[in-house]
PDB file of C-alpha atoms in Angstrom:
ATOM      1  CA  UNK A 386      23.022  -7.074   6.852  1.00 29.00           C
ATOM      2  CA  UNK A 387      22.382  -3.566   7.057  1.00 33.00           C
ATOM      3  CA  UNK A 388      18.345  -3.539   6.642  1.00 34.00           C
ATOM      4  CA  UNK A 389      17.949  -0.514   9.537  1.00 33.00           C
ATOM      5  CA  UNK A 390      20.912   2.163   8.729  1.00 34.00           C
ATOM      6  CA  UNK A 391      18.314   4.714   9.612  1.00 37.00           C
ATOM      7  CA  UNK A 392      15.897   4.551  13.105  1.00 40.00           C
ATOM      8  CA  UNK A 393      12.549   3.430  11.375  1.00 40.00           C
ATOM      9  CA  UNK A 394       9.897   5.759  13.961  1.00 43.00           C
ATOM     10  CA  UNK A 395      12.547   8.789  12.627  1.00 44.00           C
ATOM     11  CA  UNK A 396      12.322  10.443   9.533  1.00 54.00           C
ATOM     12  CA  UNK A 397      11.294   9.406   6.110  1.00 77.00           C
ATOM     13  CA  UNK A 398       7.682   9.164   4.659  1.00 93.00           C
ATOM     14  CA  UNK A 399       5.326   6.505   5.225  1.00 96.00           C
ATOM     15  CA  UNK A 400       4.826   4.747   1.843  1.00 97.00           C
ATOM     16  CA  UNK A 401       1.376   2.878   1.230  1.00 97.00           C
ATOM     17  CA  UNK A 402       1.706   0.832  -1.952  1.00 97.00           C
ATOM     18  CA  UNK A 403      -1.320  -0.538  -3.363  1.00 97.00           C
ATOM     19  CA  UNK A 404      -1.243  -2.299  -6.356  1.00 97.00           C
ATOM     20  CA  UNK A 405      -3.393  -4.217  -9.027  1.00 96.00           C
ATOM     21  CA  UNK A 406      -5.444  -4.216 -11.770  1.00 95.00           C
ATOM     22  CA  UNK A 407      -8.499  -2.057 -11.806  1.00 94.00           C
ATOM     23  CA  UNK A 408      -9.889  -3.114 -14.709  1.00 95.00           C
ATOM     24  CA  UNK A 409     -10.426  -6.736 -13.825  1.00 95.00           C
ATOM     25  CA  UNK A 410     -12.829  -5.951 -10.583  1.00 94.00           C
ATOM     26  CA  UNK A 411     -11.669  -6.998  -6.629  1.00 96.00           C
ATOM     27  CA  UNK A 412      -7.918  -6.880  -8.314  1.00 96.00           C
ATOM     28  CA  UNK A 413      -8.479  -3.184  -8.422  1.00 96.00           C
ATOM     29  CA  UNK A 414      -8.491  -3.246  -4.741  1.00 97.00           C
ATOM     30  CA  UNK A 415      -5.001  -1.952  -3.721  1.00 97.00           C
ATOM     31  CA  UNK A 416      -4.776   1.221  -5.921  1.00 97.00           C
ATOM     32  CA  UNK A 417      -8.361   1.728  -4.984  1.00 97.00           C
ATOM     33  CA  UNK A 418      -7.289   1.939  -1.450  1.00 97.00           C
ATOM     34  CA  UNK A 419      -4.130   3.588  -1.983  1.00 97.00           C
ATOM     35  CA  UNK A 420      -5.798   6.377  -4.052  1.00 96.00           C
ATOM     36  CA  UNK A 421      -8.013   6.799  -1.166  1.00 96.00           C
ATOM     37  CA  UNK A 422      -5.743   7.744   1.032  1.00 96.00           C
ATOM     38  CA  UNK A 423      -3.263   9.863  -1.181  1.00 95.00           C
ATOM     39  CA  UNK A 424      -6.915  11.802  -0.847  1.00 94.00           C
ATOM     40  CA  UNK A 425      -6.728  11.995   2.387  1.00 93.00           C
ATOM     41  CA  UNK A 426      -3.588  14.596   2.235  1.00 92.00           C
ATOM     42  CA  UNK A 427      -1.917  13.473   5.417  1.00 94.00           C
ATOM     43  CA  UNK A 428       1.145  14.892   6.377  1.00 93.00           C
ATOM     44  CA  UNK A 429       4.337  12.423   6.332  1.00 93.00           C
ATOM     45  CA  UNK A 430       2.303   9.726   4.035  1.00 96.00           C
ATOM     46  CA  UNK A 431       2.980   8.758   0.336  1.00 96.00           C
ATOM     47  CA  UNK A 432       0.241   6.910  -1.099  1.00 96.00           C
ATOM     48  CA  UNK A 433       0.775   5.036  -4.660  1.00 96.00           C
ATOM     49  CA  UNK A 434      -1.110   2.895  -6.422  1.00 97.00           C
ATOM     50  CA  UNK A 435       0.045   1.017  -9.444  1.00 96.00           C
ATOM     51  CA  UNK A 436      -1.099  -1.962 -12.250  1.00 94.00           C
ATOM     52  CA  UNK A 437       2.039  -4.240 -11.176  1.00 94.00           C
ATOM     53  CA  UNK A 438       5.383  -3.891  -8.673  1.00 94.00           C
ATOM     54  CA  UNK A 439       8.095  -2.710 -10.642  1.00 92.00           C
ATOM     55  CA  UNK A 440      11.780  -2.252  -9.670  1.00 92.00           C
ATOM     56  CA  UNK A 441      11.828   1.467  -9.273  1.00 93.00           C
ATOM     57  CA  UNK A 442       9.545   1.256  -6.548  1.00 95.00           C
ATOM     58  CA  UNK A 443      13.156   0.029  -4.691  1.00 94.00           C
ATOM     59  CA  UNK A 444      13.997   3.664  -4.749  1.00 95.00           C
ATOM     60  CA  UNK A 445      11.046   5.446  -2.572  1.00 96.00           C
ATOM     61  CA  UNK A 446      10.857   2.208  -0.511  1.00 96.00           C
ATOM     62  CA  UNK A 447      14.770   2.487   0.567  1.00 96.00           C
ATOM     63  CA  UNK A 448      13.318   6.233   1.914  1.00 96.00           C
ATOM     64  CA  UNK A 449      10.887   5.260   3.386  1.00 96.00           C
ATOM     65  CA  UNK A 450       9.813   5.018   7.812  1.00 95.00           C
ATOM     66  CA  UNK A 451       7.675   2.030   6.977  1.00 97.00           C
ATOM     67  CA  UNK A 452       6.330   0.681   3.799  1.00 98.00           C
ATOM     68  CA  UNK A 453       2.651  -0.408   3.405  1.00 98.00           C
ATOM     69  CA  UNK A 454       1.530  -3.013   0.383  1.00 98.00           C
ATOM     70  CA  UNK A 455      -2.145  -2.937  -0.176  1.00 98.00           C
ATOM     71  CA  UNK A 456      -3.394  -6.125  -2.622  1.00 97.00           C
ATOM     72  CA  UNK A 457      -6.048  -8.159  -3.042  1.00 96.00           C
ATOM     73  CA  UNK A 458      -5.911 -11.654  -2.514  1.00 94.00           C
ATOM     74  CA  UNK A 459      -8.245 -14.257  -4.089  1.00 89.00           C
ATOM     75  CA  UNK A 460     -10.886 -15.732  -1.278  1.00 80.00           C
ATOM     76  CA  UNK A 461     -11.829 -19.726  -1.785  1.00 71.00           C
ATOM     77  CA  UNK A 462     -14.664 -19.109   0.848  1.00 62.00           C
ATOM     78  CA  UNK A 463     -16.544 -15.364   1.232  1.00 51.00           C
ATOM     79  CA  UNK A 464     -17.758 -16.549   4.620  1.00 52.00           C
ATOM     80  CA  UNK A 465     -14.521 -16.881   6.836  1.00 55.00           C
ATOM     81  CA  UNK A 466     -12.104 -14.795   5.052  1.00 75.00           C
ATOM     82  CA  UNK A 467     -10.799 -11.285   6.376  1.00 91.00           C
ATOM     83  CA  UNK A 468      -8.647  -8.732   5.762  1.00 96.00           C
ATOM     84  CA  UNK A 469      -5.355  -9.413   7.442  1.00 96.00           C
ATOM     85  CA  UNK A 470      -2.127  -7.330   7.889  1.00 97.00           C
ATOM     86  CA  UNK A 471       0.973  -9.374   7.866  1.00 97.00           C
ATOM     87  CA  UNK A 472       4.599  -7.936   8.629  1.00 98.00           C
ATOM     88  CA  UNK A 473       7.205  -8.769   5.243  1.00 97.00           C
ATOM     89  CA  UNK A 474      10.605  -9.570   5.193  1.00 96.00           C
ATOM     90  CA  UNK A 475      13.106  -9.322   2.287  1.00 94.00           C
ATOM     91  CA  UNK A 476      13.905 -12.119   0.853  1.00 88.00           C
ATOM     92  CA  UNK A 477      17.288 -13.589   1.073  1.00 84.00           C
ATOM     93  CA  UNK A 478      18.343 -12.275  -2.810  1.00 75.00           C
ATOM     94  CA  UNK A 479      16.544  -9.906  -5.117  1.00 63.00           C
ATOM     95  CA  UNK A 480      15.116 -11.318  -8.628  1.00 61.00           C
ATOM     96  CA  UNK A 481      16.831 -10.251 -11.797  1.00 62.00           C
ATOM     97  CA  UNK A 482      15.923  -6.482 -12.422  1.00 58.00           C
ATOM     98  CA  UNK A 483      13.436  -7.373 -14.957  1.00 57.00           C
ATOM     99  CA  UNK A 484      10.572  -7.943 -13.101  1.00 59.00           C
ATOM    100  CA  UNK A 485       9.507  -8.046  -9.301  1.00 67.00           C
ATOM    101  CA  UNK A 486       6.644 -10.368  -8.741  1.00 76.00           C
ATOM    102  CA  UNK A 487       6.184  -9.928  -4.949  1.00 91.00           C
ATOM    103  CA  UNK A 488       6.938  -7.187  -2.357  1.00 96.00           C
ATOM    104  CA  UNK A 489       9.088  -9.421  -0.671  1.00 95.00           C
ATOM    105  CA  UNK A 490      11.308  -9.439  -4.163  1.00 93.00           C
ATOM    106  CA  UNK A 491      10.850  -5.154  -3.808  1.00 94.00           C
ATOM    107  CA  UNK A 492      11.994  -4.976  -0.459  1.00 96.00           C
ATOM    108  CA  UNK A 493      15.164  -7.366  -1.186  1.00 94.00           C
ATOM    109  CA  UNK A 494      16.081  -4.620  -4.163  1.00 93.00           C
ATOM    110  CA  UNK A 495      15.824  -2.214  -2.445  1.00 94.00           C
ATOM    111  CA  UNK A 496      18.010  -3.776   0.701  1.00 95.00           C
ATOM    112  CA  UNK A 497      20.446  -4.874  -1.870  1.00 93.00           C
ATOM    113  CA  UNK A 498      20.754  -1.937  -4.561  1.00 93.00           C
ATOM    114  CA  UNK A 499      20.045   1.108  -1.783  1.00 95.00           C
ATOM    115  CA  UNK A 500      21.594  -0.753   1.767  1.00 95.00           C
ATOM    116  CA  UNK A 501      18.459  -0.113   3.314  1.00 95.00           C
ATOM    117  CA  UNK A 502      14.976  -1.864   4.036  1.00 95.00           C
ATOM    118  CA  UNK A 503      11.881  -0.057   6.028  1.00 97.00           C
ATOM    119  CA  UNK A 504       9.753  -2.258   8.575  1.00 97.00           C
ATOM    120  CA  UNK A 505       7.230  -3.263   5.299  1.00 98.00           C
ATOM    121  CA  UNK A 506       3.584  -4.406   6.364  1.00 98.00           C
ATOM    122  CA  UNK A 507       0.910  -6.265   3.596  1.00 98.00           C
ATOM    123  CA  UNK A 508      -2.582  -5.633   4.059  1.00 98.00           C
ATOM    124  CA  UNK A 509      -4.629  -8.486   2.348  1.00 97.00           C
ATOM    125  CA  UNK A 510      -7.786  -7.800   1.348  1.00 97.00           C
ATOM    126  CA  UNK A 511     -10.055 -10.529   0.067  1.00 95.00           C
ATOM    127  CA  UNK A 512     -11.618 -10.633  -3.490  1.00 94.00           C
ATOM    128  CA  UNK A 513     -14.377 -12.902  -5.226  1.00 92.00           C
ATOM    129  CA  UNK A 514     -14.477 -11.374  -8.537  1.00 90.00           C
ATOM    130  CA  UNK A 515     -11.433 -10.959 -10.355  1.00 90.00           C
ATOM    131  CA  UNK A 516     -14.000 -10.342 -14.414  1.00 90.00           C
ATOM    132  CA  UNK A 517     -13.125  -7.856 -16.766  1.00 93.00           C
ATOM    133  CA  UNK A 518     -14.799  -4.683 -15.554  1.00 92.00           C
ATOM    134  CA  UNK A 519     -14.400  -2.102 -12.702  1.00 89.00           C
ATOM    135  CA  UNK A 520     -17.141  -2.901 -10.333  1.00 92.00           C
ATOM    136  CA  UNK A 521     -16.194  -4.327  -7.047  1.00 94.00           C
ATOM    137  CA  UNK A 522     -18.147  -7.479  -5.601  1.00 94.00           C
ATOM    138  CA  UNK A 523     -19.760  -6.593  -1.804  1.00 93.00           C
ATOM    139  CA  UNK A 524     -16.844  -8.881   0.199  1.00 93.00           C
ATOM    140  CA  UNK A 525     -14.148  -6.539  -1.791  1.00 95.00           C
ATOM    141  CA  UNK A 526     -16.193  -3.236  -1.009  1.00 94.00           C
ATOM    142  CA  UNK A 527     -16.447  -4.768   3.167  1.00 94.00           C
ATOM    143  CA  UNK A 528     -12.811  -5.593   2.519  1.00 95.00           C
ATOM    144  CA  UNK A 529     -11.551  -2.010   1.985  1.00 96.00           C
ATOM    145  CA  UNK A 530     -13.027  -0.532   5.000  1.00 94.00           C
ATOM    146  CA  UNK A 531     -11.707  -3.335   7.339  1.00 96.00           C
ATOM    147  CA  UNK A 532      -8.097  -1.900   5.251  1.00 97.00           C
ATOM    148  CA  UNK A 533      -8.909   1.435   6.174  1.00 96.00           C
ATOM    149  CA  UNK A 534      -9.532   0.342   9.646  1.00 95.00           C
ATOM    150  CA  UNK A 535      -6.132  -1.427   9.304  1.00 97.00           C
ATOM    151  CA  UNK A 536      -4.014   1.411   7.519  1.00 97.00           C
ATOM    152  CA  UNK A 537      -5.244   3.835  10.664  1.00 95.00           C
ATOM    153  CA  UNK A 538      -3.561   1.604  13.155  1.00 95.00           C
ATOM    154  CA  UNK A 539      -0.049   1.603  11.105  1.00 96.00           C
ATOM    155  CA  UNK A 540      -0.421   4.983  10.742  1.00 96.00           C
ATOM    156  CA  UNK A 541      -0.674   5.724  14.503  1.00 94.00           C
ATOM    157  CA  UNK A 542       1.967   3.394  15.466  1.00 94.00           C
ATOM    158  CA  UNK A 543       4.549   5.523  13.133  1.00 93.00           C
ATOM    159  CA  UNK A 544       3.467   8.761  14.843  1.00 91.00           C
ATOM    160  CA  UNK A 545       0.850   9.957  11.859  1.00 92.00           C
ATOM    161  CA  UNK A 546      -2.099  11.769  13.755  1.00 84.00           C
ATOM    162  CA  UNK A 547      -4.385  13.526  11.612  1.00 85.00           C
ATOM    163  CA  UNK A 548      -6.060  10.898  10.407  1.00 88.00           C
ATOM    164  CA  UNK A 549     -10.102  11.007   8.888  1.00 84.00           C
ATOM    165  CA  UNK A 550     -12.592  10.857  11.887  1.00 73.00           C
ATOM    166  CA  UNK A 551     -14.456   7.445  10.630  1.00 58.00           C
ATOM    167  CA  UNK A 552     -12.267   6.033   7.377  1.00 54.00           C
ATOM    168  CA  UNK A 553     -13.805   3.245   7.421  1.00 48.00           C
ATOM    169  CA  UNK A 554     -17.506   5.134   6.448  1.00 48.00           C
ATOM    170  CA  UNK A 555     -15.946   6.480   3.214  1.00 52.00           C
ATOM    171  CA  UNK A 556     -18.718   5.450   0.631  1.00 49.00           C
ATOM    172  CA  UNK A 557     -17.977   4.097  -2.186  1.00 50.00           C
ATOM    173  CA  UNK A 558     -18.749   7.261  -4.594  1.00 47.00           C
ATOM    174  CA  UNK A 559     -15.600   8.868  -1.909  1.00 52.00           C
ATOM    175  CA  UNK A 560     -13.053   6.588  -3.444  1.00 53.00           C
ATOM    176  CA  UNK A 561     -10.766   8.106  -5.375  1.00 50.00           C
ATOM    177  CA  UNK A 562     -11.328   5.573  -8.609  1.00 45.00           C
ATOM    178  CA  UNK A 563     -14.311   5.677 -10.568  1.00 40.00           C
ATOM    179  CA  UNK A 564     -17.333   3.764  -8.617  1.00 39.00           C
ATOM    180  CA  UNK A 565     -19.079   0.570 -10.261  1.00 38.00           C
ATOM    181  CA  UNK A 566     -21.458   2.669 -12.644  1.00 38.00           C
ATOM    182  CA  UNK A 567     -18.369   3.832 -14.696  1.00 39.00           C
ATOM    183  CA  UNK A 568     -17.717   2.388 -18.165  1.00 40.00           C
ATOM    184  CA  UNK A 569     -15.518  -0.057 -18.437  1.00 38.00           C
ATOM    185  CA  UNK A 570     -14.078   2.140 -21.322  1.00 40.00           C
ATOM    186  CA  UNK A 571     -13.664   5.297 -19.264  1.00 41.00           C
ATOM    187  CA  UNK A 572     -11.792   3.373 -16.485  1.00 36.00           C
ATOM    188  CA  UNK A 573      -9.266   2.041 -19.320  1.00 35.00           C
ATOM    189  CA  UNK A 574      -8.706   5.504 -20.142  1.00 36.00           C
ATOM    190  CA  UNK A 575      -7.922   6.903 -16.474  1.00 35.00           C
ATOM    191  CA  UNK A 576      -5.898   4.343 -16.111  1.00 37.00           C
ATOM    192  CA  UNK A 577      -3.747   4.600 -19.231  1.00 32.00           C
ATOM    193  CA  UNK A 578      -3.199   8.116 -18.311  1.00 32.00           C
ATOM    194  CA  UNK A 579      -1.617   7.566 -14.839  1.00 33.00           C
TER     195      UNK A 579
END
């Protein structure tokens, strides 16, 4: 298999990924966190958040130095779970081009179609309230800064530098998606428009 054709700490863009619904609460997380960073203007880092993996994402991922998937997972017990970072694999054959329902799926198309697949990373942040609206419950908004925390150390171990002082402070009014108080209605609209 040919998943390294080009040196991975060389070249290419780091790619953060975060992806989920932001109208149905903590399954906002991922773009939340992924439009936080795009904000952060670093040099050599892609940040893009989106409702749902899709197969085009197999063509900036192929580009890519390392890939970084940013999603919410559902918590059974607020108490004990954390955010965790977890290094992906491809899997062993990419789905039918019709739908990609994992990044593991994503980084097999892009393997297969392209000949190449990054080192790929999934930071797992945990959610409680996956309701129709945009607010975020307190173990999602705790979540994203440990993600922040987590999305600094990737970023320094592929060579990015300029990095915010204290990520992990950014309030919630500094996230790039509108904060809790927003109508439900307005958020549908911003996010139709993306």
């Amino acid at each position: 298999m040919a998943e390294h054709l080009i040196d991975p700490t060389r070249g290419g863009k780091v790619l953060i990924l975060g992806f989920g619904n932001v109208l149905r609460g903590d399954d906002g997380i991922g773009p939340r966190v992924a439009e936080t960073v795009a904000g952060w203007d670093l040099c050599g880092v892609v940040a893009l958040a989106a409702h749902q993996l899709v197969p085009e994402f197999a063509e900036p991922i192929h580009k890519a130095r390392v890939v970084i998937f940013v999603d919410a997972v559902r918590s059974s017990n607020s108490e004990s779970e954390s955010v965790s970072t977890i290094p992906l694999h491809p899997r062993a054959t990419a789905s039918p081009l019709g739908h990609v329902s994992d990044p593991e799926q994503l980084l097999a198309l892009a393997r297969d179609v392209f000949c190449r697949c990054p080192p790929a990373y999934l930071i797992r942040v945990p959610a409680s309230d996956v309701n129709l609206g945009d607010s975020l419950s307190p173990l999602a908004e705790a979540g994203i800064h440990k993600a922040f925390d987590h999305i600094s150390t990737l970023l320094c171990e592929y060579g990015v530098s300029d990095l915010p002082e204290s990520p992990q402070n950014i309030s919630q009014s500094e996230m790039a998606l509108p904060p809790s108080n927003s109508s439900t209605e307005e958020t549908r609209e911003r996010a139709i428009i993306r």
